[in-house]
Tab-separated table of N, CA and C in Angstrom:
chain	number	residue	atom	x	y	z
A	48	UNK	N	3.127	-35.043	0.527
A	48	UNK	CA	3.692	-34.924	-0.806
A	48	UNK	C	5.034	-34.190	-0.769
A	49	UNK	N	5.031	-33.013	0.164
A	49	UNK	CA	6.414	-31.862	0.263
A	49	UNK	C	7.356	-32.683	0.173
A	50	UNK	N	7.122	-34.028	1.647
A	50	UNK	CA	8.110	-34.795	2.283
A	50	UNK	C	9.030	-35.703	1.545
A	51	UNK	N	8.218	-36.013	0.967
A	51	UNK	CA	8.414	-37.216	-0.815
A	51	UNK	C	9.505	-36.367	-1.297
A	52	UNK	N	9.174	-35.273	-1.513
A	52	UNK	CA	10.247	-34.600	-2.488
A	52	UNK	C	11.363	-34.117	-1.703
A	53	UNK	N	11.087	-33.912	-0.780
A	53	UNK	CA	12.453	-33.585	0.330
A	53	UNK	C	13.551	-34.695	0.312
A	54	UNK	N	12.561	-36.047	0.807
A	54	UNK	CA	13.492	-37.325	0.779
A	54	UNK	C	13.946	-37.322	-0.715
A	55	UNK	N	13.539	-37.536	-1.519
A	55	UNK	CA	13.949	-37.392	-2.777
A	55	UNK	C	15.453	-36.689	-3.357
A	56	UNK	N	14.998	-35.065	-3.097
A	56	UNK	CA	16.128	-33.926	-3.382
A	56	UNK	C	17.556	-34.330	-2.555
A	57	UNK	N	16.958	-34.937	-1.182
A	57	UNK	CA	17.717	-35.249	0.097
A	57	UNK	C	18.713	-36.482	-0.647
A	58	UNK	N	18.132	-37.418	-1.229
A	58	UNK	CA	18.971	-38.748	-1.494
A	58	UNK	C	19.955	-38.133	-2.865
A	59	UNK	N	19.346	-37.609	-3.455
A	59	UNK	CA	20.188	-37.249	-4.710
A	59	UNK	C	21.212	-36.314	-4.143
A	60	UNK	N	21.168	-35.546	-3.320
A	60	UNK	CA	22.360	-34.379	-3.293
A	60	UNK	C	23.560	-35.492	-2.258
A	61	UNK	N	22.707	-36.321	-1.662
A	61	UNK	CA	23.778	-36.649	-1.047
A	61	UNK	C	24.480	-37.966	-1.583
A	62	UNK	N	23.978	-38.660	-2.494
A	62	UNK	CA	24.849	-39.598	-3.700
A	62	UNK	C	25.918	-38.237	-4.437
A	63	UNK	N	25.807	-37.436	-4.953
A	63	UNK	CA	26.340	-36.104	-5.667
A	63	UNK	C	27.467	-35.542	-5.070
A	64	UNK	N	27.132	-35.641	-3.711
A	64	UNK	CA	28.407	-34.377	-2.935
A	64	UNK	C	28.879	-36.114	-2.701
A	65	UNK	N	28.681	-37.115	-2.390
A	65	UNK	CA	29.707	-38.503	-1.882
A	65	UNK	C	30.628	-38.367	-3.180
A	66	UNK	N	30.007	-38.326	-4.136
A	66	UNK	CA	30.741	-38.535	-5.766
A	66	UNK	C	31.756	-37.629	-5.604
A	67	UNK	N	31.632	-35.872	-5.284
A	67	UNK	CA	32.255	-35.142	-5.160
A	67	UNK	C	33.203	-35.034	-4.450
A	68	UNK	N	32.874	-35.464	-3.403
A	68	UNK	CA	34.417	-35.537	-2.410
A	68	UNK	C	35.250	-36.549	-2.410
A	69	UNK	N	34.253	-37.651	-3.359
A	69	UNK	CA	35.579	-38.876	-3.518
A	69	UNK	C	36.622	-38.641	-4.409
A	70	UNK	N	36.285	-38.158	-5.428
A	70	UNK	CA	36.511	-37.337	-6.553
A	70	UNK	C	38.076	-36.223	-6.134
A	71	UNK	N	37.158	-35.782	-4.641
A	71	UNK	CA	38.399	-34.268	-4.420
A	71	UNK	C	39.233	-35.191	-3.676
A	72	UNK	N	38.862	-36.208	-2.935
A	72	UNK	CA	39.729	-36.763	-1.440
A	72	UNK	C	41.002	-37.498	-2.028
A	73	UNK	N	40.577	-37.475	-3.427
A	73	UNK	CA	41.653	-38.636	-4.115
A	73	UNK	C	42.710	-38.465	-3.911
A	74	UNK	N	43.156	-37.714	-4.344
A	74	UNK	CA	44.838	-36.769	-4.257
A	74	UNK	C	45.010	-36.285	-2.610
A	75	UNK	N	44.360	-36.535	-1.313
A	75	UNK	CA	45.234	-36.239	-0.050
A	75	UNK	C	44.887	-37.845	0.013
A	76	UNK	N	46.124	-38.607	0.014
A	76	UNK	CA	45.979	-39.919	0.363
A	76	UNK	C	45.770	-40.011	2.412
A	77	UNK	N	45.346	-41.180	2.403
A	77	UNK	CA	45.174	-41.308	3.845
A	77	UNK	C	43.443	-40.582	4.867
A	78	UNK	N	43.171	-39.907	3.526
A	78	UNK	CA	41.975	-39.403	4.274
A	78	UNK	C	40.594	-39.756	3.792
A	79	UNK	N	39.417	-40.217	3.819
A	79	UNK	CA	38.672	-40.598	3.731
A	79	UNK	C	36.861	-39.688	4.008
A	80	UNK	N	36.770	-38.845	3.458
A	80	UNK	CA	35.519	-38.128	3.729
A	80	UNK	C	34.087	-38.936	2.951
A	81	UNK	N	33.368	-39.630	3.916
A	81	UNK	CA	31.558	-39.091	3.107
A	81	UNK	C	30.597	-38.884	3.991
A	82	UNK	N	29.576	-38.970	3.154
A	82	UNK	CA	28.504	-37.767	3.180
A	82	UNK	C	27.104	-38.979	4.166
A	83	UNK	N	27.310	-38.831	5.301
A	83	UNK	CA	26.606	-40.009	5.982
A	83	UNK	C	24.664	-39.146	5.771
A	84	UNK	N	24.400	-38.095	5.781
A	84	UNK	CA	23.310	-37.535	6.047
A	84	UNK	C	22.992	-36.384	5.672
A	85	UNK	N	21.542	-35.974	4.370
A	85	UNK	CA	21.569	-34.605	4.381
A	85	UNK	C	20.151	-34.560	4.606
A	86	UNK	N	19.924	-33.224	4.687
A	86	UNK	CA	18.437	-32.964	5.272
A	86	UNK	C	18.400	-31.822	4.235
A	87	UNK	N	17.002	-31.641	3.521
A	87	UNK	CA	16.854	-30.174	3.087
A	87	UNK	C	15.573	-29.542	3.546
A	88	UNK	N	15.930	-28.464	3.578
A	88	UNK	CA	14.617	-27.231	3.752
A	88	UNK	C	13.344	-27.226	3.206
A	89	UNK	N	12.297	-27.242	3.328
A	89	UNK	CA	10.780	-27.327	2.891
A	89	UNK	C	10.657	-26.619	1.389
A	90	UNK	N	11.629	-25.754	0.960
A	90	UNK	CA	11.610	-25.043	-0.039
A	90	UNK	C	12.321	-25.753	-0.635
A	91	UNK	N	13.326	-26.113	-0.188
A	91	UNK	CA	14.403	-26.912	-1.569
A	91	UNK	C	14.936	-26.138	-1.607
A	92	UNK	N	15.945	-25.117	-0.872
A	92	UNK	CA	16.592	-23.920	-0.799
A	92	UNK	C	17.743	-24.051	-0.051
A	93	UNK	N	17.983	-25.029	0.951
A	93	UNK	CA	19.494	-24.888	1.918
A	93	UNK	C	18.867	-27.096	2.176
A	94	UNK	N	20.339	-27.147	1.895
A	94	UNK	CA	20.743	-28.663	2.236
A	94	UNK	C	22.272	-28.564	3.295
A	95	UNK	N	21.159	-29.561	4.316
A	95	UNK	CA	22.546	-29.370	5.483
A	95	UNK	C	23.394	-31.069	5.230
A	96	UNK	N	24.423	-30.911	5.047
A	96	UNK	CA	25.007	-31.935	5.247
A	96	UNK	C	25.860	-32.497	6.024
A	97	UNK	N	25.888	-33.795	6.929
A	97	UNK	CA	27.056	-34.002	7.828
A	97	UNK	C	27.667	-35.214	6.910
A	98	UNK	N	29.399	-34.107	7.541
A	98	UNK	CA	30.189	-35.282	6.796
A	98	UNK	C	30.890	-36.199	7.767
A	99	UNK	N	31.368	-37.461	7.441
A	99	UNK	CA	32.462	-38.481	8.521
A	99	UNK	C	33.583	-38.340	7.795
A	100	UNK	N	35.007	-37.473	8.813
A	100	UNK	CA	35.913	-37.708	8.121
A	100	UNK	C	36.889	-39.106	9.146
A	101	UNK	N	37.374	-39.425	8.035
A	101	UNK	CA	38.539	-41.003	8.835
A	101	UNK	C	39.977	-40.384	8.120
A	102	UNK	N	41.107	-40.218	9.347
A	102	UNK	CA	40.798	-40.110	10.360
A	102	UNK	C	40.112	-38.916	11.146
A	103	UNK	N	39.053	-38.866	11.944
A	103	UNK	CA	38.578	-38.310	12.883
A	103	UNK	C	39.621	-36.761	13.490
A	104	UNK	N	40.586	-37.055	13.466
A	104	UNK	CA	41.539	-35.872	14.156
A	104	UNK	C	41.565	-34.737	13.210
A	105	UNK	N	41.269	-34.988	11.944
A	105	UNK	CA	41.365	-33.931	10.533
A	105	UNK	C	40.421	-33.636	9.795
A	106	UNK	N	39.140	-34.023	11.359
A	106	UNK	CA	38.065	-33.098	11.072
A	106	UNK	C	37.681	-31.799	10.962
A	107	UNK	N	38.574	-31.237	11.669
A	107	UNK	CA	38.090	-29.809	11.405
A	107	UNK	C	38.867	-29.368	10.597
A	108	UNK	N	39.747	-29.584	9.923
A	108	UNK	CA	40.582	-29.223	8.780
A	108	UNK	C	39.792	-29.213	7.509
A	109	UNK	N	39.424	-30.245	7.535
A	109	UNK	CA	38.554	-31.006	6.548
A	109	UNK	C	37.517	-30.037	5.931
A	110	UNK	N	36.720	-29.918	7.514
A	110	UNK	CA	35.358	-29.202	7.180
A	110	UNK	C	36.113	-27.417	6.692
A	111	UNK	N	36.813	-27.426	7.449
A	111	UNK	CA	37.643	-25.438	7.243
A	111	UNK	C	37.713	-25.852	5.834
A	112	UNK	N	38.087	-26.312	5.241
A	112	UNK	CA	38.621	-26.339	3.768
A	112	UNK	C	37.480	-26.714	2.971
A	113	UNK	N	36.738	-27.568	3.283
A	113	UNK	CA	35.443	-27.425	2.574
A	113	UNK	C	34.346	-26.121	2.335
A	114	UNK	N	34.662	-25.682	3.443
A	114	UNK	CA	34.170	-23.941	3.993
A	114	UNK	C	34.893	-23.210	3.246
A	115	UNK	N	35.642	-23.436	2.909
A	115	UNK	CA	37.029	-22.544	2.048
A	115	UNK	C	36.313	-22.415	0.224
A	116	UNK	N	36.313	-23.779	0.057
A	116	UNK	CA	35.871	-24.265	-1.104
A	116	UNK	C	34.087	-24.341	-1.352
A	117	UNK	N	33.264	-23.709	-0.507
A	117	UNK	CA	31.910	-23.750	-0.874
A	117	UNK	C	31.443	-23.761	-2.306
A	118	UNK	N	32.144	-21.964	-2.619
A	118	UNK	CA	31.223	-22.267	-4.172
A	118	UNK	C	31.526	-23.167	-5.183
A	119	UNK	N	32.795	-23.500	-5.080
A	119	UNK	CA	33.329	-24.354	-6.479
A	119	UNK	C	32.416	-26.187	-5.986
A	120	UNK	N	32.156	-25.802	-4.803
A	120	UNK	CA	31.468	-27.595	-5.048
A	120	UNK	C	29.977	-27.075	-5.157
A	121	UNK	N	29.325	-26.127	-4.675
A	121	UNK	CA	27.824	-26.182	-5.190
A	121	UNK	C	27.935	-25.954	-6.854
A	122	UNK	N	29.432	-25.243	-7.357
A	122	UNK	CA	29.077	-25.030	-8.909
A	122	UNK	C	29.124	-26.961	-9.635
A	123	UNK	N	30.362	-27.466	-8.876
A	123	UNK	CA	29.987	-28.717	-9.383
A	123	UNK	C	28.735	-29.870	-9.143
A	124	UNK	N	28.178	-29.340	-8.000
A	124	UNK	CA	26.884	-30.207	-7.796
A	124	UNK	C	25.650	-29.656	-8.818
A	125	UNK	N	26.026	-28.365	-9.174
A	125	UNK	CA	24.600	-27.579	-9.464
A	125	UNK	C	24.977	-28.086	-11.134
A	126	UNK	N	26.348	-28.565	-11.772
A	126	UNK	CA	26.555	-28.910	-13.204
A	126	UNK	C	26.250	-30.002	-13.082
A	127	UNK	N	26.029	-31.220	-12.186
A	127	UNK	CA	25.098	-32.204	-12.033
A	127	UNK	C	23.829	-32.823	-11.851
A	128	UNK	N	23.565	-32.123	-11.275
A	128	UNK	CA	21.871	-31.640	-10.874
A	128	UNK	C	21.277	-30.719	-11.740
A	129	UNK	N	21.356	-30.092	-12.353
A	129	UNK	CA	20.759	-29.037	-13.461
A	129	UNK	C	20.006	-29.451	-13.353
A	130	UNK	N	19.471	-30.583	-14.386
A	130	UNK	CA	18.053	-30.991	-15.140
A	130	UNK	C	17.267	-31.325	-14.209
A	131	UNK	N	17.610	-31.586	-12.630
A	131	UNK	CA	16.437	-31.959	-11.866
A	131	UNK	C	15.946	-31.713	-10.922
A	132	UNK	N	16.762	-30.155	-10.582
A	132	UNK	CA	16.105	-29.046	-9.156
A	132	UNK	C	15.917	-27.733	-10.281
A	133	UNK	N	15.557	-27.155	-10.063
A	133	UNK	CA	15.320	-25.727	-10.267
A	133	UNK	C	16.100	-24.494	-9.913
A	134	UNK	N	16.405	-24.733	-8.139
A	134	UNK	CA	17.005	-23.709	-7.683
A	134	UNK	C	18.672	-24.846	-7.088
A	135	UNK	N	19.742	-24.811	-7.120
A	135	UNK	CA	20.517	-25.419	-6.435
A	135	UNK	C	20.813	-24.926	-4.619
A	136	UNK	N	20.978	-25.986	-4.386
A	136	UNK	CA	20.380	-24.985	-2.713
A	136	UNK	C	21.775	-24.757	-2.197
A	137	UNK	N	21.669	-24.105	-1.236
A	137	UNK	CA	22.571	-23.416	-0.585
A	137	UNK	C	23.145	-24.587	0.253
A	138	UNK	N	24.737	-24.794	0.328
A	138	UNK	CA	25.153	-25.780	1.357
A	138	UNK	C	25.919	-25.171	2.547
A	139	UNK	N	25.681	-26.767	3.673
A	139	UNK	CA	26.081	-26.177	4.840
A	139	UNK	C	26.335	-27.770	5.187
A	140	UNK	N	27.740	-27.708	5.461
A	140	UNK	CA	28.428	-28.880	5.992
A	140	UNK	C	29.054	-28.571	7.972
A	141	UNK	N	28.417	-30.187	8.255
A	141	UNK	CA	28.933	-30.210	9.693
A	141	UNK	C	29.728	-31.454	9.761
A	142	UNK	N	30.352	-31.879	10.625
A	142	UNK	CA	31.099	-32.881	11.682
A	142	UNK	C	30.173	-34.106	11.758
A	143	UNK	N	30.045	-35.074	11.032
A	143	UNK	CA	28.894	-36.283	11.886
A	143	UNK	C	30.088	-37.041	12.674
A	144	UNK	N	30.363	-36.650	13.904
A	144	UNK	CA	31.203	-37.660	15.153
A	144	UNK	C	30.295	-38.794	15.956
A	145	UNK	N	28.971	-39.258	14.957
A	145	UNK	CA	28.689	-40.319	15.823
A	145	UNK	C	29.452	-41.340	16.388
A	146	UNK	N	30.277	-41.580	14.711
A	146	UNK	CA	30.968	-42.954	14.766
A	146	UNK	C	32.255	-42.659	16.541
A	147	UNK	N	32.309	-41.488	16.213
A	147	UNK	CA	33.719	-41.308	17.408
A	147	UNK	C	32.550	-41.625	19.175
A	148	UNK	N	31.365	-40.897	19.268
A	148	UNK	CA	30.505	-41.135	19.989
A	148	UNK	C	30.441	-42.849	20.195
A	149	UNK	N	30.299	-43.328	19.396
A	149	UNK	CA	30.043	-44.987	19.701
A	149	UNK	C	31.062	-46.019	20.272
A	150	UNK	N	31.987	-45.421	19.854
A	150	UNK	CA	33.798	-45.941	19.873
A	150	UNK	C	33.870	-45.740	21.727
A	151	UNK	N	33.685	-44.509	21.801
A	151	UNK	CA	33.946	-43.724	23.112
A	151	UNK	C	32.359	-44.541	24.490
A	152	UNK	N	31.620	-45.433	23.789
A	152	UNK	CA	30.565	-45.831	24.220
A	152	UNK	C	31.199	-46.980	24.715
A	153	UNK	N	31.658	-47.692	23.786
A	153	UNK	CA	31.912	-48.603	24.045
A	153	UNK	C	32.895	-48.944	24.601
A	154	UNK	N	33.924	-47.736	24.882
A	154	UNK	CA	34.769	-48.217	25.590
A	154	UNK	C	34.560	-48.055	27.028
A	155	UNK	N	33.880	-47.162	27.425
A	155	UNK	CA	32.957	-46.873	28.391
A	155	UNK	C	32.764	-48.404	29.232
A	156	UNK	N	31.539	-49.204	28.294
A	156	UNK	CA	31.261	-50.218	28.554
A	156	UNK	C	32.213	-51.222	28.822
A	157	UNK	N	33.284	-51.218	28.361
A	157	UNK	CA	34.388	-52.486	28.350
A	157	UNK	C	35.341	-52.279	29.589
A	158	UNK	N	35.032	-51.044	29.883
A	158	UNK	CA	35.919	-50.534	31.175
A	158	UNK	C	34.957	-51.011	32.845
């Protein structure tokens, strides 16, 4: 039953923060951030999220400035979500470099 609601809390925050950063990404043209994966905590208390930024090189910029900007996006996720968590959970954004992992696979292979 926990799990249900995990996947649940899990799909909604991460439709919410995609909305959100499309929202913020608008105005730096050329850059492209979303929200490929979030996982939350058994409590519903900390949601980890990995983001894909394109291009790839202004990833860690990306994420520093999102780190910069924590509370003002949990205040805008938590003015979205109100009516349907209780507690807004604590965020924690990483790097998802699969896509760069696969690229780097395959070139592997072609070589």
């Amino acid at each position: 039953m926990q799990e249900t609601r995990q996947n649940k809390i899990a799909r909604l925050l991460q439709k919410e923060l995609a909305q959100i950063f499309q929202e913020q990404t608008r105005a730096m043209h050329g850059v492209m951030v979303s929200v490929t994966r979030t996982k939350v905590s058994p409590d519903l208390s900390i949601c980890t999220a990995y983001l894909s930024v394109f291009p790839s090189e202004r990833g860690e910029e990306i994420i520093a400035n999102v780190n910069a900007n924590m509370k003002t996006i949990r205040y805008e996720l938590g003015t979205r979500i109100r009516n349907q968590v209780r507690i807004i959970p604590e965020l924690r954004f990483f790097i998802d470099d699969s896509l760069d992992y696969i690229d780097h696979i395959d070139e592997l292979l072609k070589s």
